[in-house]
Coordinates of C-alpha atoms and ligand atoms in Angstrom, one line a residue:
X7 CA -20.6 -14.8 -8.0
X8 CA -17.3 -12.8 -7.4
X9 CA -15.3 -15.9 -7.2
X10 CA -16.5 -17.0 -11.0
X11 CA -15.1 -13.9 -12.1
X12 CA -11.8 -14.0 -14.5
X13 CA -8.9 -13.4 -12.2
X14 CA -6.7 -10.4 -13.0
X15 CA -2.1 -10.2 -13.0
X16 CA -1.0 -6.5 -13.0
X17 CA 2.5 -5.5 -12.7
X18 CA 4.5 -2.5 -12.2
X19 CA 8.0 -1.7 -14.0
X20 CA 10.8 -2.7 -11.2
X21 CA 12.7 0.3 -10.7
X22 CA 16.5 0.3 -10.4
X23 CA 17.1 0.5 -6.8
X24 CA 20.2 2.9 -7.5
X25 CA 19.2 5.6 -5.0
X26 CA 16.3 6.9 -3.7
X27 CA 12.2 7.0 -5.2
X28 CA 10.6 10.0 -6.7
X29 CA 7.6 11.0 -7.6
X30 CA 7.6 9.5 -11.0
X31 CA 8.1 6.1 -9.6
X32 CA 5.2 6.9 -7.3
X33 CA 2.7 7.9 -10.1
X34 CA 3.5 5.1 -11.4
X35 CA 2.5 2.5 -8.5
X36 CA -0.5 4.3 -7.4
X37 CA -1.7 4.3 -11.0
X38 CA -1.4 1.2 -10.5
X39 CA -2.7 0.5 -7.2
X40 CA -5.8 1.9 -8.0
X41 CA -6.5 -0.9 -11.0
X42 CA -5.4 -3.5 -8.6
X43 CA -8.3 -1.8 -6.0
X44 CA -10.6 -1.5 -8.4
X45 CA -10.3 -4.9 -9.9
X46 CA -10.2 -6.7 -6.2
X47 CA -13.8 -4.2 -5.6
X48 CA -15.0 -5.8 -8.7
X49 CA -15.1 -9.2 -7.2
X50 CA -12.2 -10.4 -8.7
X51 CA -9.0 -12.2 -7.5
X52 CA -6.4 -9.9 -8.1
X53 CA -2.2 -10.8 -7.7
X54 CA -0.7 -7.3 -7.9
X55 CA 3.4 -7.2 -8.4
X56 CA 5.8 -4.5 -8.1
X57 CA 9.2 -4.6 -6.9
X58 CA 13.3 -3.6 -8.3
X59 CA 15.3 -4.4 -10.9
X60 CA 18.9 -5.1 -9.1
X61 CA 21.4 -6.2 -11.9
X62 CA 23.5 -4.7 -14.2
X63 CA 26.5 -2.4 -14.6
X64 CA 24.7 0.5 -13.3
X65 CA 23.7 -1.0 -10.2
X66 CA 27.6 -2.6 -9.6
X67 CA 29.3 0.8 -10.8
X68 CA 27.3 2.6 -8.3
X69 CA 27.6 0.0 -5.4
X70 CA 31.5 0.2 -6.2
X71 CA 31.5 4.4 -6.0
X72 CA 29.6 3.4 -2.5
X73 CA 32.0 1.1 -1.7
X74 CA 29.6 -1.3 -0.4
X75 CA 28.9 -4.7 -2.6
X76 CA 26.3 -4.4 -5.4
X77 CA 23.7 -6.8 -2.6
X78 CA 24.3 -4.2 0.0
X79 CA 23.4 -1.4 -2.4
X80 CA 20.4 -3.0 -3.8
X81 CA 19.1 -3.8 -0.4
X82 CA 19.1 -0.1 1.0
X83 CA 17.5 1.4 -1.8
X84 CA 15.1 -1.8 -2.2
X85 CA 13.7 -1.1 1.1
X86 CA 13.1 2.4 0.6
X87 CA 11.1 1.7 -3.0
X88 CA 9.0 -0.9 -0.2
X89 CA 8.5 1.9 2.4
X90 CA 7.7 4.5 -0.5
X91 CA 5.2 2.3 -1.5
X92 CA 3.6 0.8 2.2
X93 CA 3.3 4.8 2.8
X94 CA 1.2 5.7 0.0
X95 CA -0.6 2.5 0.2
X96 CA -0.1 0.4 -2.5
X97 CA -1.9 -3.1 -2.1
X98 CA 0.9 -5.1 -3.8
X99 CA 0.9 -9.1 -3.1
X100 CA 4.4 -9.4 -3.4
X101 CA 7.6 -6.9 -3.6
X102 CA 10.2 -9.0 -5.7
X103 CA 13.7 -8.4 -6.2
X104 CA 15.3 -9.4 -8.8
X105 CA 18.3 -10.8 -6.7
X106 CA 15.7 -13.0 -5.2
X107 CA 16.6 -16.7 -5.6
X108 CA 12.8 -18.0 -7.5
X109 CA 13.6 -15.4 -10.0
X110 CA 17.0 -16.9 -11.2
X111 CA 15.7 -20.0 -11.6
X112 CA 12.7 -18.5 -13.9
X113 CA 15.2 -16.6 -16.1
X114 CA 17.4 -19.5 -16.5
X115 CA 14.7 -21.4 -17.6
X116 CA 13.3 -19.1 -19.6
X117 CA 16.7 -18.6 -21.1
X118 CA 17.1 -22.6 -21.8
X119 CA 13.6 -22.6 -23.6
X120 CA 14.5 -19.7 -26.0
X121 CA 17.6 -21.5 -26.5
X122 CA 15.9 -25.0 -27.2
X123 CA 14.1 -23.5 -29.8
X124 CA 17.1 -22.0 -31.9
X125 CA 16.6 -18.5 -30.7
X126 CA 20.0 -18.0 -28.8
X127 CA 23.6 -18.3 -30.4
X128 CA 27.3 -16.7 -29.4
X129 CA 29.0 -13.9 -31.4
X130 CA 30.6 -11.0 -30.8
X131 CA 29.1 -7.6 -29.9
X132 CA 30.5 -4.4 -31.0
X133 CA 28.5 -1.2 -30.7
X134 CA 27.2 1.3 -28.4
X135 CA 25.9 0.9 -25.1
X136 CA 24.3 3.4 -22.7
X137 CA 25.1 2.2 -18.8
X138 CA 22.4 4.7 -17.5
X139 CA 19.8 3.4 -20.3
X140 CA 21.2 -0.4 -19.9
X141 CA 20.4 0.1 -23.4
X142 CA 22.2 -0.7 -26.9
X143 CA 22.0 1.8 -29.8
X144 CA 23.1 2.2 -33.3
X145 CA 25.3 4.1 -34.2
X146 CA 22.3 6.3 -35.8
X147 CA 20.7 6.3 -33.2
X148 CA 23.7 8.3 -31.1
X149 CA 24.6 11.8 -31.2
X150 CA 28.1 12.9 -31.5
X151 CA 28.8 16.5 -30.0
X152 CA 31.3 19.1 -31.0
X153 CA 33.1 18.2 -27.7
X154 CA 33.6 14.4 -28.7
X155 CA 30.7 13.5 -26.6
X156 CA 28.5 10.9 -27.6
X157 CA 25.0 10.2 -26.7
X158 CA 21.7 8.0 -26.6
X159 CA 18.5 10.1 -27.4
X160 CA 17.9 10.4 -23.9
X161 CA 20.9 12.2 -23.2
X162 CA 22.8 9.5 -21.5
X163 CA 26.4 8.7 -22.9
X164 CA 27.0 5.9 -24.7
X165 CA 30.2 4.0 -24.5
X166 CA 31.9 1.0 -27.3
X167 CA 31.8 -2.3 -26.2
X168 CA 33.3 -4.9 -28.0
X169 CA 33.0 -8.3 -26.5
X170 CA 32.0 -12.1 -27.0
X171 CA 28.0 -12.2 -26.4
X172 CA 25.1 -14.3 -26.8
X173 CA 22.6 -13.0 -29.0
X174 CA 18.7 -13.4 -29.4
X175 CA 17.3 -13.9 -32.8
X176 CA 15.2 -11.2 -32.8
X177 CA 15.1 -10.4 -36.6
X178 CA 13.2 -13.7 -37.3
X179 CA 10.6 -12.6 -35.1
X180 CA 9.3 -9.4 -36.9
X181 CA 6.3 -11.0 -38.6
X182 CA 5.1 -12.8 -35.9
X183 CA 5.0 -9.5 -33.7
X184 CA 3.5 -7.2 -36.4
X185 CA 1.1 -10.2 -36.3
X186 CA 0.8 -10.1 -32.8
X187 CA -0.3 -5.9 -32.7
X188 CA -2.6 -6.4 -35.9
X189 CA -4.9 -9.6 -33.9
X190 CA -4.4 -7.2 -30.4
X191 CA -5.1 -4.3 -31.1
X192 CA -5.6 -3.7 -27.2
X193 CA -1.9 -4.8 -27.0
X194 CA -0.4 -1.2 -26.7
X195 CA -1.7 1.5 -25.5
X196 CA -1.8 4.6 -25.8
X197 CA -2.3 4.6 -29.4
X198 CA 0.2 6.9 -30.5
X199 CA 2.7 4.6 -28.7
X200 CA 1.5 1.9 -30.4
X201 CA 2.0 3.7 -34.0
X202 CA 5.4 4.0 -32.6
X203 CA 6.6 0.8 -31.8
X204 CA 5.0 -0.4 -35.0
X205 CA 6.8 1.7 -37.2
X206 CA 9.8 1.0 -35.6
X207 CA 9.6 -2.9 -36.1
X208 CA 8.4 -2.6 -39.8
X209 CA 11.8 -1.1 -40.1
X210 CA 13.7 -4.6 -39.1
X211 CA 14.7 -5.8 -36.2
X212 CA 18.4 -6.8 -35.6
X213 CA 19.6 -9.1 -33.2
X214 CA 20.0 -8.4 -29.7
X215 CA 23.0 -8.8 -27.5
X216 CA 21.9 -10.5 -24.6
X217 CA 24.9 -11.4 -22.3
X218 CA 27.7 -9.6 -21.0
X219 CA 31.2 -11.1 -19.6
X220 CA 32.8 -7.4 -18.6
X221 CA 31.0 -8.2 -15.2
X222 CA 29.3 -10.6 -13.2
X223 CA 26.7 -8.5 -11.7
X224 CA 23.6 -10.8 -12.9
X225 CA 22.0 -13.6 -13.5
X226 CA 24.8 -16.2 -14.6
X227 CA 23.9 -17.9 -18.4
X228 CA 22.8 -21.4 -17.7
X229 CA 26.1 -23.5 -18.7
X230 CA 28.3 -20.4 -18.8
X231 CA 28.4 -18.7 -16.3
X232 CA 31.3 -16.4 -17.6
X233 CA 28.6 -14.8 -18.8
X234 CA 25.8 -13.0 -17.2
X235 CA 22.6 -12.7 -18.9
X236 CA 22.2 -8.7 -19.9
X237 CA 20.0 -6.7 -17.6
X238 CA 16.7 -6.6 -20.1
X239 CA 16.4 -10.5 -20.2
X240 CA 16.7 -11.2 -16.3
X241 CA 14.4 -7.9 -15.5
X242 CA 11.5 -8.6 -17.9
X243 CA 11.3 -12.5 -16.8
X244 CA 10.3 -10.8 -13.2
X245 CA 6.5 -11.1 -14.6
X246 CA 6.6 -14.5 -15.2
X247 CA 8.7 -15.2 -11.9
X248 CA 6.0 -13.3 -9.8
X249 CA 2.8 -15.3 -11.2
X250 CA 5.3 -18.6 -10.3
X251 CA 6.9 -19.8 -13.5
X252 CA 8.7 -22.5 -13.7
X253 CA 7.8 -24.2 -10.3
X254 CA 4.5 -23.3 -9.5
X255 CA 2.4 -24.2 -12.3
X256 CA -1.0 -23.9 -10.9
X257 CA -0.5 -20.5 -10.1
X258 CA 1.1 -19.8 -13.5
X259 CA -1.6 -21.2 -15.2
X260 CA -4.0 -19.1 -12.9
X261 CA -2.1 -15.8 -13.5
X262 CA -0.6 -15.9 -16.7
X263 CA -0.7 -14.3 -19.2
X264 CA -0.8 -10.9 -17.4
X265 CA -4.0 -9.0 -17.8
X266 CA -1.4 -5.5 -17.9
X267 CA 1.6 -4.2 -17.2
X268 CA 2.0 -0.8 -16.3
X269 CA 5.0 0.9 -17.5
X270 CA 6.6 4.5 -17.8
X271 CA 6.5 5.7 -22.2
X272 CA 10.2 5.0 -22.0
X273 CA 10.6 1.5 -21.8
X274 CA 8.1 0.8 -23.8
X275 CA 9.9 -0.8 -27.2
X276 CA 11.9 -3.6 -24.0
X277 CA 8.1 -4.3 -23.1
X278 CA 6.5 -4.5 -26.5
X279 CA 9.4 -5.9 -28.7
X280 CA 12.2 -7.7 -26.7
X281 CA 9.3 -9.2 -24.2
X282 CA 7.2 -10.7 -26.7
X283 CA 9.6 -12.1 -28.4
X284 CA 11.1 -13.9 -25.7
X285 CA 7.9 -14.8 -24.6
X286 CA 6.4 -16.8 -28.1
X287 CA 10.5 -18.1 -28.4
X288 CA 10.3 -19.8 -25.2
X289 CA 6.8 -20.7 -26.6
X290 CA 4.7 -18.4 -23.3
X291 CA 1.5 -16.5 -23.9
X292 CA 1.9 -13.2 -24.5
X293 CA 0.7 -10.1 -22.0
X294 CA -2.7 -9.1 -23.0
X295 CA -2.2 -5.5 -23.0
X296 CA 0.9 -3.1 -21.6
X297 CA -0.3 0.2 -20.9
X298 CA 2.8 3.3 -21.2
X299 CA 2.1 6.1 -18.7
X300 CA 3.1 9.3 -19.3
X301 CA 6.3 11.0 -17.6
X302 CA 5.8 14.3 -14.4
X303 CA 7.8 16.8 -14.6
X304 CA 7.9 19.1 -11.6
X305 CA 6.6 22.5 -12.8
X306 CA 6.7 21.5 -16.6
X307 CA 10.5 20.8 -16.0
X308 CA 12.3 17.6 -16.5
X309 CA 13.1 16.4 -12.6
X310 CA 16.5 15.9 -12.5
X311 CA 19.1 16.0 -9.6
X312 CA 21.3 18.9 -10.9
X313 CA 18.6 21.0 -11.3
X314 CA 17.7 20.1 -7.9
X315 CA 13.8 19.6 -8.2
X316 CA 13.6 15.6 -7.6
X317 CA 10.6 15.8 -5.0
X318 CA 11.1 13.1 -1.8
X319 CA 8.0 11.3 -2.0
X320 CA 7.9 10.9 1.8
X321 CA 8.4 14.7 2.4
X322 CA 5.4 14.9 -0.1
X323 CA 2.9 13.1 1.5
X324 CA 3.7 14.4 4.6
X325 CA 3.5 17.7 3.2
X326 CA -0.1 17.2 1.4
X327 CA -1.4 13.9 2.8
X328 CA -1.4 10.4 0.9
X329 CA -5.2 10.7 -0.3
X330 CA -4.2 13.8 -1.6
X331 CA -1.5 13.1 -3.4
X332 CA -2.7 10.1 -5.0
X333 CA -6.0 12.0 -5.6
X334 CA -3.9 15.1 -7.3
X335 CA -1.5 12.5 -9.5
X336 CA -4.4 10.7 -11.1
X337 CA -7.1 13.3 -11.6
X338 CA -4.4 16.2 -12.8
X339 CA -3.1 14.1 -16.1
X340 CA -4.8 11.9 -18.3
X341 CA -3.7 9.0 -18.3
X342 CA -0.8 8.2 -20.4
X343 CA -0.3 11.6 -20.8
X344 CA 3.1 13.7 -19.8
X345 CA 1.7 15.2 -16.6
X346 CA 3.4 18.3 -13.8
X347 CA 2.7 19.5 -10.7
X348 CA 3.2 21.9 -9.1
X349 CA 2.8 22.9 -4.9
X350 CA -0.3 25.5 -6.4
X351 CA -2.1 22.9 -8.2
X352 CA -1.9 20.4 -5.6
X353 CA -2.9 22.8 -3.1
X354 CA -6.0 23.8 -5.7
X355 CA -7.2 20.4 -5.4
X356 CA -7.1 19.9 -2.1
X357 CA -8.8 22.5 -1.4
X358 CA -11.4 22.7 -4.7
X359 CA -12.0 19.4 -5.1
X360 CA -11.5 17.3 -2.0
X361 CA -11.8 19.7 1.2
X362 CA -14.8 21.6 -0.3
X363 CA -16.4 20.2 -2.8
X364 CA -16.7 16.3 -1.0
X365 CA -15.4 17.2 2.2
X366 CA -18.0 20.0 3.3
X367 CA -21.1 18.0 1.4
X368 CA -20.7 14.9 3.6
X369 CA -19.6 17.3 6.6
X370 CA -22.6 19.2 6.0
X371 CA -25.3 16.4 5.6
X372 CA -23.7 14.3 7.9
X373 CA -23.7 17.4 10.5
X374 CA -27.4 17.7 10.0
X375 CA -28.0 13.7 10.5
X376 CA -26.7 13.6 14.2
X377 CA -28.7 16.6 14.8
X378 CA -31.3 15.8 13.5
X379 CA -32.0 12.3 13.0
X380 CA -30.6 11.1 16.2
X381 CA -27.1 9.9 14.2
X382 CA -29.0 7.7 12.3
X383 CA -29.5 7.2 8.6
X384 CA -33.2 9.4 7.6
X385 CA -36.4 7.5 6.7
X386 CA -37.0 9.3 3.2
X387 CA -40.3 10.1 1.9
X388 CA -41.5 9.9 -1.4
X389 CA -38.5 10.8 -4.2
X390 CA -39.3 14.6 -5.7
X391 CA -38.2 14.8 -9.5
X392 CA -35.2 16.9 -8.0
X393 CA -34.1 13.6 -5.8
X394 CA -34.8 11.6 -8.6
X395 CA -32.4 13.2 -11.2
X396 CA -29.5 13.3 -8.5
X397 CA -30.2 9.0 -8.2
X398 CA -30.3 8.7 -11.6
X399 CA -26.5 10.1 -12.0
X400 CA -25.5 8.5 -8.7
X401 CA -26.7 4.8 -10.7
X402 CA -25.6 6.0 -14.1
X403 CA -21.8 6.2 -12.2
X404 CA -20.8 2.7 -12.2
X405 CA -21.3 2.4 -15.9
X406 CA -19.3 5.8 -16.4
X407 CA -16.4 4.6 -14.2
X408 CA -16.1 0.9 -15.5
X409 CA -15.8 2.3 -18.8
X410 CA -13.0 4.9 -17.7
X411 CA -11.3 1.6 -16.2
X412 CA -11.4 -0.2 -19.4
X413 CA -9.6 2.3 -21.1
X414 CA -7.7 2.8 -18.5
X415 CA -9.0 6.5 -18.7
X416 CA -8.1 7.0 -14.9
X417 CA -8.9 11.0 -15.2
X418 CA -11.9 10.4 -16.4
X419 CA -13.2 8.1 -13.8
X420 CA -12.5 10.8 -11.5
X421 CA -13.9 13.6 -13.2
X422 CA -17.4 11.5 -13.8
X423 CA -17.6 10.9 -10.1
X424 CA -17.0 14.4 -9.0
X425 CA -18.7 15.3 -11.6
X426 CA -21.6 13.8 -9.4
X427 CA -20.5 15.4 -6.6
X428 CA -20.8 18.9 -7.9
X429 CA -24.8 18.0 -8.6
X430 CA -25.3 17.1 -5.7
X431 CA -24.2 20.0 -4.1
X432 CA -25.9 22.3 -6.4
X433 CA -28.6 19.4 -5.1
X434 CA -28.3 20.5 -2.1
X435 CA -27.8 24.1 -1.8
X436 CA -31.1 23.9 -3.9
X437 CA -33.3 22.1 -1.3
X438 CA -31.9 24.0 1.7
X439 CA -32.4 21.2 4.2
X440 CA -31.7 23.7 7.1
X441 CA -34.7 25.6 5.9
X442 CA -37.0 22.7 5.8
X443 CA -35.9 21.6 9.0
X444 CA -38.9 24.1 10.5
X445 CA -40.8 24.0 7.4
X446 CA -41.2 20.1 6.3
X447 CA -39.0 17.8 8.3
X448 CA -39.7 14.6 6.4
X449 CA -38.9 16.4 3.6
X450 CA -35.6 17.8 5.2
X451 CA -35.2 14.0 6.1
X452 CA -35.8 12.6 2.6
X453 CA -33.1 15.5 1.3
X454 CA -30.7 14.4 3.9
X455 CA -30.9 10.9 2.7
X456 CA -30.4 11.3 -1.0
X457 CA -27.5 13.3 0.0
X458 CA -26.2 10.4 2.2
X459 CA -26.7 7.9 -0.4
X460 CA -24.9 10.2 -3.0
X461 CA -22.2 10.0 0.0
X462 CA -22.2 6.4 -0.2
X463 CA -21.8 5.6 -3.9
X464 CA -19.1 8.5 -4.3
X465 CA -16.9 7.3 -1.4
X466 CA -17.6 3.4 -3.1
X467 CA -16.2 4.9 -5.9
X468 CA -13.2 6.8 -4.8
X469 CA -12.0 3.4 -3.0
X470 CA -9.4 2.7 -5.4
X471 CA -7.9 6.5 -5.2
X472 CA -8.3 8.0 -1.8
X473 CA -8.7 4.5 -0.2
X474 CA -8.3 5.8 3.5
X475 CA -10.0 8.9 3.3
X476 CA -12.5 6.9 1.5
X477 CA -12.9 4.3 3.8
X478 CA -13.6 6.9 6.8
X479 CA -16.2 8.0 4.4
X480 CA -17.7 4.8 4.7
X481 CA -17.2 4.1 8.3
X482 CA -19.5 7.5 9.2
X483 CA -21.8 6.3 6.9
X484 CA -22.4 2.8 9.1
X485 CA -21.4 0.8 5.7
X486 CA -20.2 -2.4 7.2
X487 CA -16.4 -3.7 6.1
X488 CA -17.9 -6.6 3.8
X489 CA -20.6 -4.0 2.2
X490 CA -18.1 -1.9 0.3
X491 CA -17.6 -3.9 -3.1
X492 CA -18.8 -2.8 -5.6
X493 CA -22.0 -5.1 -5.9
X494 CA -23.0 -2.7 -3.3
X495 CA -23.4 0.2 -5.8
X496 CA -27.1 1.8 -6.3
X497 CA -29.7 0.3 -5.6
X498 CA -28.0 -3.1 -4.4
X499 CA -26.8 -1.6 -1.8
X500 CA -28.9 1.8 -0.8
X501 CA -28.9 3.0 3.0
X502 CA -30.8 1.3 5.1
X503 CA -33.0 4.3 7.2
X504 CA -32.2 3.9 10.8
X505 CA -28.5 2.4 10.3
X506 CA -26.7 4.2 13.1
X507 CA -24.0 6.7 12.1
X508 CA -21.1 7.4 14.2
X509 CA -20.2 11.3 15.5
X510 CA -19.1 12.6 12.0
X511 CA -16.1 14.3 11.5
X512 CA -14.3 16.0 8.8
X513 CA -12.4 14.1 6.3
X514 CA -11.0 15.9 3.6
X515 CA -9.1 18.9 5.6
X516 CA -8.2 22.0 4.3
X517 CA -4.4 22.4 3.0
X518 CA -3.1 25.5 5.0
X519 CA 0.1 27.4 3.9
X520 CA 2.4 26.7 7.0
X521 CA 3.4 30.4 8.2
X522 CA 6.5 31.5 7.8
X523 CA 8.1 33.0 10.3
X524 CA 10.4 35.4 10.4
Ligands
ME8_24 O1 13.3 1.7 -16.2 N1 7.6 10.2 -14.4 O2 13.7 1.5 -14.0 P1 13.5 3.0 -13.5 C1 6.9 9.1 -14.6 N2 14.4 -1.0 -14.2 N3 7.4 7.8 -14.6 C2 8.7 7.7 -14.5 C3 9.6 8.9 -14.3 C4 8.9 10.2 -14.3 N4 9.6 11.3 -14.2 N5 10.9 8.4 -14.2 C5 10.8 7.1 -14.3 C6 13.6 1.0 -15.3 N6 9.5 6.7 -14.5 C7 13.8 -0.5 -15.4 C8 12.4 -1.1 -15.6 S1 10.8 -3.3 -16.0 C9 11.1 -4.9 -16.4 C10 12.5 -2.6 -15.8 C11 9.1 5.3 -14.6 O3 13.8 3.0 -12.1 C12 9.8 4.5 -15.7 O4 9.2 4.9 -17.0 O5 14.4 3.9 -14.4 C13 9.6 3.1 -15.3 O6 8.3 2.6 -15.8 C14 9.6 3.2 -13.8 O7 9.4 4.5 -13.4 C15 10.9 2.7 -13.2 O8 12.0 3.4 -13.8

């Protein structure tokens, strides 16, 4: 029974609302969104959270360049991270902002835990800090250039801050992590990220700086509120806030620990060192695994706004469609993987992959159907050895896709499903229904209905990817709203001859270059 099943937490990084989405912050939710959908087709109960990370000095510098207050600057790029993601159709259950009033009660508390046990005292900071990162570095860690310059490894500069602080005793908690990676091993992925992070914690940890009194743009420290709590600690707690921690602690208990959070390969040392750690201090299961995508570049280059190739992720779907672009993203890269793109390979895929290779099979079989078979679903004879060994891979799918998930091998679930559908249009360009249709009509109609079937499974399938396009699929194929999980997959759920089909229409269109005029 679906509702005996495990239920499943996945969250999303919160991105700063400091201008505008692109397209890396897209890749990111729709990655995403297609766990949560698979997951929820599974049978489970799935809580899927995204949202924006609001605090800071970033945030306030930039409201103060705007010259509106750093609430009014959140909110106008919050609500465009929202509409980026209700247009490419991310299922999320709840948007949180970090300015949202459950979530400073959460860090508070989780700050007064970590404190109770020890883990928090007040010094003095003095070192490096990157505003654009809302990162500290050591000194080693920065690059001085021959013009006086200095900078984090990502480019950013760095600036000297010397001021009272709390800290986090994060040195005494290196053991107890490099325990935590050795009994997960599932705990970071990719791999080579996880070789990563463990080298750099069997270096030593120092202690982290963990409250700033410079601004007040932040979550205030409970009984001091000169201080607000540094960005990190307030926007890592937003997992914990978002399954209901402190208040609700049915739901917390129902939620956490989080089955995965998704993350870009750049944050991954706040999300497998810092969190953790703050996590067993204030003495809170751990995340069972965080998963570090890989970053897009546009055309193999970095995206960046002097360069001038940061994509509008509205202009994009309206450019190539939604289904498209979500199709493109997660079938282009593997997972976890630095991926580009590029207007030729998105256009490739449309047209290869979606428009030809699924859109004209079920266009062309379900063409034949309302011709045919009075727009119904055909009665099939008895299976040849040919219709046998296209059912056999349509049932071997499921196995080959769960799998993909569990790795969270995205690509690959996509490539074993179309994989499928290029057999079964060698299936059948082989069988040449039109030619039976004189010939051996039952057999045309037994062709017909393997193909439909194939139809079926593939569009079950590509739910979580293409989940409109995939769901119109699934509407010309009769398959009733409550039939589409996937407990419906082979033979559990095979076409039922005679289920009345709808006037079919294409699905997948072809991407035309617009023409330029003169
Ligand atoms: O890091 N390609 O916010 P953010 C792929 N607020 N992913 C990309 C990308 C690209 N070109 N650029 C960014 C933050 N990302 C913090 C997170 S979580 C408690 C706090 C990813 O807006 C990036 O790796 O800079 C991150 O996962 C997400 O987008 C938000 O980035």
């Amino acid at each position: 029974m679906a509702s005996a099943k495990e239920p499943y937490y996945i969250t999303t990084a919160i991105a700063y609302p400091n201008g505008a989405p692109h397209i890396g912050h897209v890749y990111e939710v729709i990655a995403s969104d297609a766990i949560a959908r698979f997951q929820r087709l599974e049978g489970r109960a799935v809580r899927f959270l995204t949202g924006t990370d609001e605090h800071g000095l970033k945030m306030a510098q930039s409201a103060a360049r705007e010259g509106v207050t750093p609430f009014e600057w959140a909110t106008r790029n919050a609500d465009r991270f929202r509409a980026m993601d209700e247009r490419y159709g991310v299922s999320f259950d709840r948007f949180i902002r970090t300015t949202d009033a459950d979530h400073a009660a959460a860090s508070q508390e989780l700050w007064r835990r970590m404190q109770a046990n020890g883990d928090i005292y007040l010094g003095r900071y003095e070192g490096w800090y990157s505003v654009r990162d809302e990162a500290y570095f050591d000194e080693g860690e920065t690059t001085l250039h021959p013009d006086g310059r200095r900078t984090a490894p990502s480019g950013a500069a760095v600036e000297w801050v010397v001021e009272e602080s709390y800290f986090f005793r994060l040195s005494a908690y290196q053991d107890r992590l490099l325990k935590l990676y050795e009994d997960e091993p599932g705990f970071i992925g990719p791999d080579a990220r996880r070789n990563e992070v463990l080298a750099f914690v069997k270096r030593g940890l120092s202690d982290l700086s963990i409250s700033r009194t410079t601004f007040d743009w932040g979550v205030p420290v409970p009984d001091d509120p000169k201080h607000v709590m540094y960005v990190w600690v307030d926007a890592l707690t937003n997992y914990v806030t978002g399954a209901g921690f402190p208040e609700d602690e049915e739901g917390f208990r129902r939620w956490w620990p989080a089955d995965l959070h998704v993350i870009g390969k750049d944050i991954i040392r706040f999300h497998t060192v810092y969190w953790p750690a703050f996590l067993l201090s204030a003495g809170l299961p751990t995340p069972k695994r965080v998963f570090a995508h890989g970053f897009l570049n546009n055309k193999g280059e970095k995206m960046s706004k002097s360069v001038g190739n940061v994509l509008d992720p509205f202009s994009f779907a309206d450019t190539y469609g939604v289904d498209a672009v979500r199709y493109f993203l997660l079938r282009e890269t593997p997972f976890g993987q630095d991926g580009s793109y590029s207007h030729e390979a998105i256009v490739g895929r449309i047209n290869a992959d979606l428009a030809n290779d699924l859109g004209n099979l079920a266009q062309r079989s379900l063409s034949m159907i309302a011709k045919n078979s009075e727009g119904r679903a055909p009665e099939p004879g008895a299976f040849s050895e040919a219709d046998q060994a296209l059912l056999a891979s349509v049932d071997a799918l499921p196995g080959l896709v769960r799998k993909a998930f569990d790795d969270l091998a995205l690509h690959q679930a996509l490539s074993a499903i179309w994989a499928v559908v290029a057999e079964a249009n060698r299936y059948f360009a082989g069988q040449e229904p039109w030619a039976l249709k004189k010939t051996d009509p039952a057999r045309m109609a037994t062709v017909l209905y393997v193909t439909a079937e194939t139809v079926r499974n593939v569009a079950l399938l590509a739910q979580p990817f293409t989940p409109a396009s995939a769901a119109k699929l699934l509407d010309l194929l009769g398959v009733a709203e409550d039939a589409r999980g996937f407990d419906r997959l082979g033979a559990a759920g095979r076409l039922a001859p005679g289920t009345a089909f709808p006037a079919p229409q294409p699905v997948f269109p072809r991407f035309v270059e617009p023409e330029v005029t003169a």
